[in-house]
Short mmCIF file of C-alpha atoms in Angstrom, two decimals:
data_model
loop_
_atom_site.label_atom_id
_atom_site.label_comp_id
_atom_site.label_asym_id
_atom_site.label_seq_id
_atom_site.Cartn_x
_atom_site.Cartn_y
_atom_site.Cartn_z
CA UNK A 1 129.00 81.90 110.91
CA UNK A 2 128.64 79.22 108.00
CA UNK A 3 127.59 80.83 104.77
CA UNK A 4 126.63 77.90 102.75
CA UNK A 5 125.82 74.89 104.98
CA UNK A 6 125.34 72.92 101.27
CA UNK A 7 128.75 73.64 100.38
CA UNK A 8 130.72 72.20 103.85
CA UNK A 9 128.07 69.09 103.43
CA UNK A 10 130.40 68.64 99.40
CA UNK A 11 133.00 69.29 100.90
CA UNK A 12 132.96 66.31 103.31
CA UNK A 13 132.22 63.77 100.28
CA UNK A 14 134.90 65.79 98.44
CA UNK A 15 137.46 65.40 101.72
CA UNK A 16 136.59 61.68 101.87
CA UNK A 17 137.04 60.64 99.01
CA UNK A 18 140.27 62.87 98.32
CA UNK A 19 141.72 60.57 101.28
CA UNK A 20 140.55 57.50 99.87
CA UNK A 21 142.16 58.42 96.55
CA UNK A 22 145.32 59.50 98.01
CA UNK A 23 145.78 56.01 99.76
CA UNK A 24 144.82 53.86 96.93
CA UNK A 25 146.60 55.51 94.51
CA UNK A 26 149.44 54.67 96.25
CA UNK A 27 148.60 50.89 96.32
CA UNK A 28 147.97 50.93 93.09
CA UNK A 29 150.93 52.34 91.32
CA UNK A 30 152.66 49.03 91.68
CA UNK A 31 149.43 47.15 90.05
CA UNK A 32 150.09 49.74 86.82
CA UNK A 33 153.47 48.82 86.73
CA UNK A 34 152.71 45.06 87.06
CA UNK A 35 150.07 45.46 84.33
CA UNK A 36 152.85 46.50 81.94
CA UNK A 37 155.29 44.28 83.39
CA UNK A 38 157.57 48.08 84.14
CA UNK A 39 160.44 47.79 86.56
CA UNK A 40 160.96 49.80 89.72
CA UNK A 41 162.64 52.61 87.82
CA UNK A 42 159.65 53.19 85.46
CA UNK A 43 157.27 52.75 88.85
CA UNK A 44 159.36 55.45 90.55
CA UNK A 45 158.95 57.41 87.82
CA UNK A 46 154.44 57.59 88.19
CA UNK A 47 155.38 58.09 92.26
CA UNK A 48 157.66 61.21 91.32
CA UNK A 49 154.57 61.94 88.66
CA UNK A 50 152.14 62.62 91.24
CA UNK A 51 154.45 65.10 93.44
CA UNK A 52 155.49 66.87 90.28
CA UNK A 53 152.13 67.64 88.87
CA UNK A 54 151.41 68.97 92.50
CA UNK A 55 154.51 71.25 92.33
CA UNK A 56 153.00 72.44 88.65
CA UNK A 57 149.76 73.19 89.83
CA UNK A 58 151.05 76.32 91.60
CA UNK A 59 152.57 77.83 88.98
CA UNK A 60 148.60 77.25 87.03
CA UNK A 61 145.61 76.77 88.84
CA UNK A 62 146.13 79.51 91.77
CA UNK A 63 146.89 82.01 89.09
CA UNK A 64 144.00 81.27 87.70
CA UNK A 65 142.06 81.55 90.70
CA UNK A 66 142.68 84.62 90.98
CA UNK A 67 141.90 85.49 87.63
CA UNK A 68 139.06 83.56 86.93
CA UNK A 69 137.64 82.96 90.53
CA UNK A 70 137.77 80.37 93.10
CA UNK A 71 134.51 78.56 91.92
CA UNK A 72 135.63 78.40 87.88
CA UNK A 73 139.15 77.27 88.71
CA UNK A 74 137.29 74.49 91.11
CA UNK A 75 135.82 73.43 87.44
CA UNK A 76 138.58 73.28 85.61
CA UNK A 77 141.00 71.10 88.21
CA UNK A 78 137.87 69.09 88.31
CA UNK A 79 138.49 68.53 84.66
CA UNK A 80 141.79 68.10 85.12
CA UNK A 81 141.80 65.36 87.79
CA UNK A 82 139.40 63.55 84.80
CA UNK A 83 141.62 63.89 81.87
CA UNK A 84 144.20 62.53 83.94
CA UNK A 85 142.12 59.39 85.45
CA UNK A 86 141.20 58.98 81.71
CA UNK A 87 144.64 58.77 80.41
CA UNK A 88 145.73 56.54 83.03
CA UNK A 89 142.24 54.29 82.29
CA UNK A 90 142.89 54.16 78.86
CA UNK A 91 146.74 53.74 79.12
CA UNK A 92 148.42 51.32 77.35
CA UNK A 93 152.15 52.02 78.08
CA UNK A 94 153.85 52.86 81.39
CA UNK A 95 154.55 56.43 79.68
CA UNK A 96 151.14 57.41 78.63
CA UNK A 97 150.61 56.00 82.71
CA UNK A 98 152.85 58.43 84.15
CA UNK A 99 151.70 61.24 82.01
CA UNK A 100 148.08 60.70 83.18
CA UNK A 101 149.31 60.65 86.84
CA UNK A 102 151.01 64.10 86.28
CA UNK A 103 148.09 65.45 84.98
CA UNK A 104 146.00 63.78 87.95
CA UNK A 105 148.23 65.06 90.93
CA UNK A 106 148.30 68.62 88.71
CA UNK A 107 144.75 68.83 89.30
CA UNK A 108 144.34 67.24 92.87
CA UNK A 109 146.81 70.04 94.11
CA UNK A 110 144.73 73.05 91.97
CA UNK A 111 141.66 71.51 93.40
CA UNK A 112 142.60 70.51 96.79
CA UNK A 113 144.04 74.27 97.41
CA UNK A 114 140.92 75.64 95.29
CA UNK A 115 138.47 74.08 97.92
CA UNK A 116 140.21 74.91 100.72
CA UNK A 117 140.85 78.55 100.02
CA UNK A 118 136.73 78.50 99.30
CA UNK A 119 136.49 76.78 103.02
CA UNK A 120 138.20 79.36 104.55
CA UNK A 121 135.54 82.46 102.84
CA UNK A 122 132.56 79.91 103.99
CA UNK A 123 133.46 78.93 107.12
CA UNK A 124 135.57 82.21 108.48
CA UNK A 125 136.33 82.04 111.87
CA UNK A 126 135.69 78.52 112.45
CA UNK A 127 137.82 77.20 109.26
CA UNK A 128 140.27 75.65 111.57
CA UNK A 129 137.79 73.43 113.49
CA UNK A 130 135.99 72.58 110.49
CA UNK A 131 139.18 72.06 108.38
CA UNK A 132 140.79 69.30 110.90
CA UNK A 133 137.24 67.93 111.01
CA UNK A 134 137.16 67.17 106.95
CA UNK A 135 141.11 66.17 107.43
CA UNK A 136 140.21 63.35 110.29
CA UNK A 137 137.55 62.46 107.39
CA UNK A 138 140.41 62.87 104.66
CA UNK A 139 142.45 59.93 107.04
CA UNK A 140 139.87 57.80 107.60
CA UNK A 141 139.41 57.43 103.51
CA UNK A 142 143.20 56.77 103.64
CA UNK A 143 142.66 54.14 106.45
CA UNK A 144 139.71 52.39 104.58
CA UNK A 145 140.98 52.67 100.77
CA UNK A 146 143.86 50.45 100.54
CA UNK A 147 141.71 47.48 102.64
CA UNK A 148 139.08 47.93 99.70
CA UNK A 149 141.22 47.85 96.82
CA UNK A 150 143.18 44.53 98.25
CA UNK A 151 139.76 42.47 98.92
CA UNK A 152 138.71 44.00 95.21
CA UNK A 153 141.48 44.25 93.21
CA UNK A 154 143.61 41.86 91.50
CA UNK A 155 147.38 42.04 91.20
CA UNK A 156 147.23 43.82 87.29
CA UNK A 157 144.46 45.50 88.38
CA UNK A 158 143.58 49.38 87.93
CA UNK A 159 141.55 50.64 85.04
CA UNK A 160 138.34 50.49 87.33
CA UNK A 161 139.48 52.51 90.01
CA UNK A 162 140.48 55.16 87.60
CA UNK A 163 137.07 55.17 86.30
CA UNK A 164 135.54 55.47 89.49
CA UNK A 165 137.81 59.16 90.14
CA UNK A 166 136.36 60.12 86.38
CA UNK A 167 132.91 59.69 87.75
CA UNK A 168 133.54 61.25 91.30
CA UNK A 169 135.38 64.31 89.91
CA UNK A 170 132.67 64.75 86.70
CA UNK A 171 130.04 65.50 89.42
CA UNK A 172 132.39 67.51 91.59
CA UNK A 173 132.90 69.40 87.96
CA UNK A 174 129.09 69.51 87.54
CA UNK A 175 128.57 70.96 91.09
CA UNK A 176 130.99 73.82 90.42
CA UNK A 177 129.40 74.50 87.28
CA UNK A 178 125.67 74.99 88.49
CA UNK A 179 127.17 76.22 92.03
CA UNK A 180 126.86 79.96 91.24
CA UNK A 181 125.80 80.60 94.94
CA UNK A 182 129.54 79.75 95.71
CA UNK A 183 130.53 82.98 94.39
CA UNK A 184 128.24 85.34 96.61
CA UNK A 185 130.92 83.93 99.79
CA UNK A 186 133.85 83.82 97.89
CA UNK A 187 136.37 86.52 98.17
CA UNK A 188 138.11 87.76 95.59
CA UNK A 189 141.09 90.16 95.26
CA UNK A 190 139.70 93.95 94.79
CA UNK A 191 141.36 94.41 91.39
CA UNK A 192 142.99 91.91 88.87
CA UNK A 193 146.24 91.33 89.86
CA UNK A 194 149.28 92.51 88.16
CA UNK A 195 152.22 89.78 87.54
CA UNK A 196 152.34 86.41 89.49
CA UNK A 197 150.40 86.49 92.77
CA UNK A 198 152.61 83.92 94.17
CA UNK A 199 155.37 86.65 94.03
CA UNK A 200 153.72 89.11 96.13
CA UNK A 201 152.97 86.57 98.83
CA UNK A 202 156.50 84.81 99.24
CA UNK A 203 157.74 88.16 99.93
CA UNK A 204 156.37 87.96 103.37
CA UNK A 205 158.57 86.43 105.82
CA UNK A 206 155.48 84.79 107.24
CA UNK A 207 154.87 82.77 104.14
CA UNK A 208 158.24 81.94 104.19
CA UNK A 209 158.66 80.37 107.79
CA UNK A 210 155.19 78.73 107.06
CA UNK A 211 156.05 77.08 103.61
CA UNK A 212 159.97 75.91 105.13
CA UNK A 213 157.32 74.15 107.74
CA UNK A 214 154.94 72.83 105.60
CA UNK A 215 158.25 71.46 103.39
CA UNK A 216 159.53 69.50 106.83
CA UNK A 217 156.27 68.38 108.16
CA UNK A 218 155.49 66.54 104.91
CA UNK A 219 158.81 65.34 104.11
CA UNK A 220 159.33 64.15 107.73
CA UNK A 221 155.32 62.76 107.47
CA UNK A 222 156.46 60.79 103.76
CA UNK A 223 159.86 59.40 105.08
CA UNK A 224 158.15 58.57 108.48
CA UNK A 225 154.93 56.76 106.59
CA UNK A 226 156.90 54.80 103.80
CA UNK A 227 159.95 53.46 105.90
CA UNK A 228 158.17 52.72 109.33
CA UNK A 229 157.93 48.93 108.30
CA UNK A 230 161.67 48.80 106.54
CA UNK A 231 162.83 50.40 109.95
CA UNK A 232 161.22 47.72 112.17
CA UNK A 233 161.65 44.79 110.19
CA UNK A 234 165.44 45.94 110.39
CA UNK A 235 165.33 45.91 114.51
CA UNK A 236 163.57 42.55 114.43
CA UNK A 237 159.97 43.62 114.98
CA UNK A 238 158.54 42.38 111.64
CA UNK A 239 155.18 41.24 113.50
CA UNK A 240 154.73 44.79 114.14
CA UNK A 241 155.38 46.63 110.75
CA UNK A 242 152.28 46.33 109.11
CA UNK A 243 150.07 47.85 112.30
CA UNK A 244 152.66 50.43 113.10
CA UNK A 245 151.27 52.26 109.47
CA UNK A 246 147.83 51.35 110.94
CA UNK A 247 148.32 53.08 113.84
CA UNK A 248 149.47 55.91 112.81
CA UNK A 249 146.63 56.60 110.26
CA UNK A 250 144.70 56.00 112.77
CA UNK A 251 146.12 58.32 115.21
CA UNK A 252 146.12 60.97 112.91
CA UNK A 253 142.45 60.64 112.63
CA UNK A 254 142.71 61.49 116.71
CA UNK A 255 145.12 64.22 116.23
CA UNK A 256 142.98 65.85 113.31
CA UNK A 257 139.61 65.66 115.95
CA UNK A 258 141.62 67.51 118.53
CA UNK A 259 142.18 69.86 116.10
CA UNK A 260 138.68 70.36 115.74
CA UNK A 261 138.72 71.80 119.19
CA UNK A 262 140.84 75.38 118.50
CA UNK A 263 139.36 78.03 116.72
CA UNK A 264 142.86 79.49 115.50
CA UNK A 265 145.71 77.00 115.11
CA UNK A 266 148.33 79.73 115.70
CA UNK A 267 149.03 78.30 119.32
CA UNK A 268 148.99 74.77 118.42
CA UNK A 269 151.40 74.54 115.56
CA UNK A 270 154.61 74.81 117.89
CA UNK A 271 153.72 71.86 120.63
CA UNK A 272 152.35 69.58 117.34
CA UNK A 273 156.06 69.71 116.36
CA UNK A 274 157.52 69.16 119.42
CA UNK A 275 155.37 65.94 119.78
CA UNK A 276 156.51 64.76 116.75
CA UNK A 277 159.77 65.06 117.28
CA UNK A 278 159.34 63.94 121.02
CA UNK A 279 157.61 60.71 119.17
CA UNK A 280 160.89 60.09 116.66
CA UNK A 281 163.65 59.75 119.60
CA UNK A 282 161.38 57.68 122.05
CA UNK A 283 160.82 55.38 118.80
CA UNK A 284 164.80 54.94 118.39
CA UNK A 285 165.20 54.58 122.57
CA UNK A 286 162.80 52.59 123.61
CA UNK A 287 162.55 48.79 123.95
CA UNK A 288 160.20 46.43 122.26
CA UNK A 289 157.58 46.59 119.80
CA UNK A 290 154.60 47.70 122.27
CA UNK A 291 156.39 50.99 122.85
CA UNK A 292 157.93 51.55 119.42
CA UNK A 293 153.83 51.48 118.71
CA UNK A 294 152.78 53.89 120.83
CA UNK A 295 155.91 55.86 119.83
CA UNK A 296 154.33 56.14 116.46
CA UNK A 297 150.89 56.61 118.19
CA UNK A 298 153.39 60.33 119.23
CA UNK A 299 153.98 60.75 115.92
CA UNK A 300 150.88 60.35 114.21
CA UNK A 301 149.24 62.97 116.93
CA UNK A 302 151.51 65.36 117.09
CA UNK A 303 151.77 66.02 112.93
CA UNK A 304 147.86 65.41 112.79
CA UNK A 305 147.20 68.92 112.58
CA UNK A 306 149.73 70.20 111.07
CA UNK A 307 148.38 70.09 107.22
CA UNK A 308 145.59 71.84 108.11
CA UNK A 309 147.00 74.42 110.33
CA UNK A 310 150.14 75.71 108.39
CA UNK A 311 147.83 76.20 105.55
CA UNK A 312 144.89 78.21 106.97
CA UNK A 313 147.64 80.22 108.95
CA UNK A 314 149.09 81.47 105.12
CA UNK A 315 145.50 81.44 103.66
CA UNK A 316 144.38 83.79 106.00
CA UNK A 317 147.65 86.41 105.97
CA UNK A 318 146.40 87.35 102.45
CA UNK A 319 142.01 86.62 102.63
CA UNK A 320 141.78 88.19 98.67
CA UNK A 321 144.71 85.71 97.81
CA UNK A 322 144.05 82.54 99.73
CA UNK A 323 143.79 80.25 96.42
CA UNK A 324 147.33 81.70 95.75
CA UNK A 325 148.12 81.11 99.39
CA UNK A 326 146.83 77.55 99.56
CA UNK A 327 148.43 76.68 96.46
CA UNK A 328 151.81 77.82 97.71
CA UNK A 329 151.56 75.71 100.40
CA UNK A 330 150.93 72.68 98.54
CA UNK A 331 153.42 72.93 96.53
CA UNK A 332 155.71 73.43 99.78
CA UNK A 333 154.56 69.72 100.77
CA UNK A 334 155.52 68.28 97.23
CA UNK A 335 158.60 69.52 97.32
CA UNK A 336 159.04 68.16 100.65
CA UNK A 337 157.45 64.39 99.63
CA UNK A 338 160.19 64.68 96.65
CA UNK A 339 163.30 66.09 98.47
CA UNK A 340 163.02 64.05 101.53
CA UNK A 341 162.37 60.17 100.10
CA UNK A 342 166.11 59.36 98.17
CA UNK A 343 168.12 61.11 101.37
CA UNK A 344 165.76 58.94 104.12
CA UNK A 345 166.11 55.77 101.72
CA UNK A 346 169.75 56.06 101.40
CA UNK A 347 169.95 56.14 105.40
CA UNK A 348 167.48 53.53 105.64
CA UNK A 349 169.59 51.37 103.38
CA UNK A 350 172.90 51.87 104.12
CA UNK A 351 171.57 50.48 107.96
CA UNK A 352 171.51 53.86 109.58
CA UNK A 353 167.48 54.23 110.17
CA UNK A 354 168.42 55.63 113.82
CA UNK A 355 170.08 58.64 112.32
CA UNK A 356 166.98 59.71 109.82
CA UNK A 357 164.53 59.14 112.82
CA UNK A 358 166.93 61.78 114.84
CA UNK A 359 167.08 63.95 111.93
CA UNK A 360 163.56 64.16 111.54
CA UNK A 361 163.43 64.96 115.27
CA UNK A 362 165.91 67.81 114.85
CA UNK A 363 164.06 69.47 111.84
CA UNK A 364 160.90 69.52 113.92
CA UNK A 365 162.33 70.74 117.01
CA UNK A 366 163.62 73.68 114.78
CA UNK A 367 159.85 74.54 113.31
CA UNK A 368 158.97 74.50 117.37
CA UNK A 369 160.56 77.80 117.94
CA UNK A 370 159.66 79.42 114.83
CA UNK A 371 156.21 78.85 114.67
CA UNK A 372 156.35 80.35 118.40
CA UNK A 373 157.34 83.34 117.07
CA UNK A 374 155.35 83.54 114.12
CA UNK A 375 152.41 83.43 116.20
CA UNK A 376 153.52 86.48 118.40
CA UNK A 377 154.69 88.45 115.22
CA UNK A 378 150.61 87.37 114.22
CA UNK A 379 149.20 88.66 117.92
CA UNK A 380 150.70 91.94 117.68
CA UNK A 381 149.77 92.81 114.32
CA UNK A 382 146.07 91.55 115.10
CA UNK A 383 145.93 88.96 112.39
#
C-alpha cells in the first residue's frame, strides 16, 4: 500500500527529467568541448567525469544517508547536482567543465540511489511495478531529450541547458527541505551505524552476485548503445544506424512496462539476460538490416528491466540500509560504463565488432544462471 501518493507523483517529474538529463548530457558534451575548441582527449576526459563522480558518490552520499536520513541526504545531492550545473554554466575552461561534471554525476548517483531507496519504504511491495513504471518514464526523457536539444541548440551551445538542471534540481532541493512527511515512511537503520555501511553489505554473497550483474548489464548496455551505429556502418547498413539507437530506446521503454507487470523481479532477472544475450548473436548471424533491427528490438527488451530489478533485489536484502544498498549498486554500473568502453572500442576498431557482440552474449549468459540461483537462495530464506 502507497504511503505518500504526493511523493510517487515527484518522483515521476524527478524520473523524467533524470532521463532527459542523462540523454542530453550526453549530446552535449561535444557542444562544451566545441565551445572551447578542446580535442577528443579533453572531451573524453568530462565523459569519464560523469562515471567517476558516480563511483564517488558511494563512498559519500549513502553514508550519509544513513547518518543523516534518506530525506536530508535527498537535499544535499540536490545541492550537489546544482553546484555542479553551476560550474559547468559558468565555466570558462574545459577544466573548470569537467570538474563541474564530476560534481554533477557525484550528485545524480547520491540522488538517484537516495530516491530510490525512499521508493522502495513508500511503495513496499509494489516497488518493482512502480519502479519499471518511472524507468519506462526515465527512457522516454532519454528518447525525447537529444531531439530537443538538436532543434534548440546550436553547435557551441550549452550554458542554457545547465541552467535549466539548476532550476529543476533547486525545487527538487526545496521539496526535500519542506518534505518532512517523507520521514514518517522512511526507514531508517535502528541504531547509528558503526564504520562504513557499505562494508557490512558487500559481505553478503548476494550483494556480490547482484553488483558483478549490475557491472555487466551496464557495461554490456554502454558498449551496446555507443557502438551500435560504428558496428553497422562497418557491415554496410549505414541507412540503418541512426534508428537502430532509436529503437532500442524505444524498446526499452516496452521492456521497462512489462516490468511493470511483476510484483518481485526475482524471477525475471535470469530470462532478461538470456534475451539479451539471445538478441547479441542473432544481431551478428542474421542477414540484412530489417533483422539486425529487430535484433536490437531483443536487446533493448531483454536489459529493459534489468536497472530496476538488480537494484530493488539488493535494496531490499538490507530494508534499514537500502540508501547504502542502492548506492552500491550504482556505483556497480559506473564501474561497468568505465571498464567496458576502451576494451569494446579497441574491438570495434581493430574490425572485430563480431567478437564484442559475442562477448557481451557470453557475459550475460553467465548472469542467467546466477541470478537463478540467487533467487532460490532468496525463496528459501523467505526474503
Amino acid at each position: 500500500m502507497v504511503k505518500d501518493r504526493t511523493f510517487n507523483t515527484v518522483s515521476i517529474a524527478i524520473y523524467f527529467l533524470m532521463g532527459s538529463f542523462l540523454a542530453a548530457n550526453q549530446s552535449l558534451v561535444s557542444n562544451i568541448a566545441a565551445s572551447y575548441g578542446a580535442g577528443e582527449r579533453e572531451m573524453g576526459y568530462m565523459i569519464s567525469s560523469l562515471y567517476g563522480g558516480s563511483v564517488v558518490a558511494v563512498l559519500i552520499f549513502g553514508e550519509l544517508a544513513q547518518r543523516l536520513g534518506k530525506r536530508r541526504a535527498s537535499l544535499l545531492t540536490s545541492f550537489a547536482v546544482c553546484a555542479g550545473s553551476f560550474l559547468v554554466l559558468i565555466s570558462s575552461s574545459p577544466l573548470l567543465a569537467t570538474i563541474g561534471l564530476f560534481i554533477y554525476g557525484a550528485g545524480v548517483g547520491g540522488f538517484e540511489s537516495c530516491v530510490m531507496a525512499l521508493l522502495t519504504d513508500n511503495n513496499g511491495e509494489n516497488s518493482n511495478r512502480f519502479l519499471n513504471f518511472l524507468q519506462a518514464l526515465f527512457s522516454g526523457g532519454a528518447v525525447l531529450s537529444p531531439l530537443i536539444i538538436a532543434a534548440l541548440f546550436k553547435e557551441e551551445q550549452f550554458r542554457p541547458f545547465y541552467a535549466f538542471v539548476l532550476a529543476c534540481y533547486a525545487a527538487f532541493a526545496c521539496y526535500f527541505a519542506f518534505g518532512r512527511r517523507i520521514d514518517s515512511f522512511a526507514r531508517q537503520p535502528e541504531a547509528m551505524p558503526k564504520g562504513l555501511a557499505f562494508l557490512k553489505l558487500i559481505k553478503h554473497p548476494l550483494i556480490i552476485v547482484y553488483m558483478l550483474c549490475m557491472m555487466i548489464y551496464l557495461g554490456s548496455e554502454t558498449a551496446f548503445t555507443y557502438w551500435i551505429g560504428s558496428y553497422l556502418e562497418g557491415e554496410g547498413l549505414g541507412l540503418f544506424s541512426a534508428g537502430a539507437l532509436s529503437a532500442y530506446w524505444f524498446s526499452s521503454i516496452f521492456g521497462r512496462l512489462i516490468g511493470t507487470q511483476f510484483s518481485s523481479p526475482s524471477n525475471l532477472m535470469a530470462p532478461c539476460f538470456l534475451l539479451a544475450a539471445a538478441g547479441c548473436v542473432s544481431l551478428v548471424f542474421v542477414p540484412g538490416g530489417w533483422l539486425k533491427l529487430l535484433s536490437v528490438i531483443l536487446v533493448g527488451l531483454g536489459f529493459a528491466p534489468l536497472y530496476a530489478g538488480l537494484a530493488l533485489l539488493a535494496g531490499t536484502l538490507f530494508p534499514s540500509e537500502s540508501a547504502s544498498a542502492f548506492s552500491l549498486m550504482i556505483f556497480s554500473s559506473a564501474l561497468g560504463g568505465i571498464a567496458f568502453q576502451p576494451f569494446i572500442s579497441l574491438l570495434i576498431s581493430s574490425g572485430e565488432a563480431k567478437g564484442a557482440y559475442f562477448i557481451i552474449a557470453a557475459l550475460c549468459a553467465l548472469c542467467a544462471p546466477a541470478l537463478r540461483l540467487a533467487a532460490r537462495r532468496r525463496a528459501e530464506a523467505g526474503i
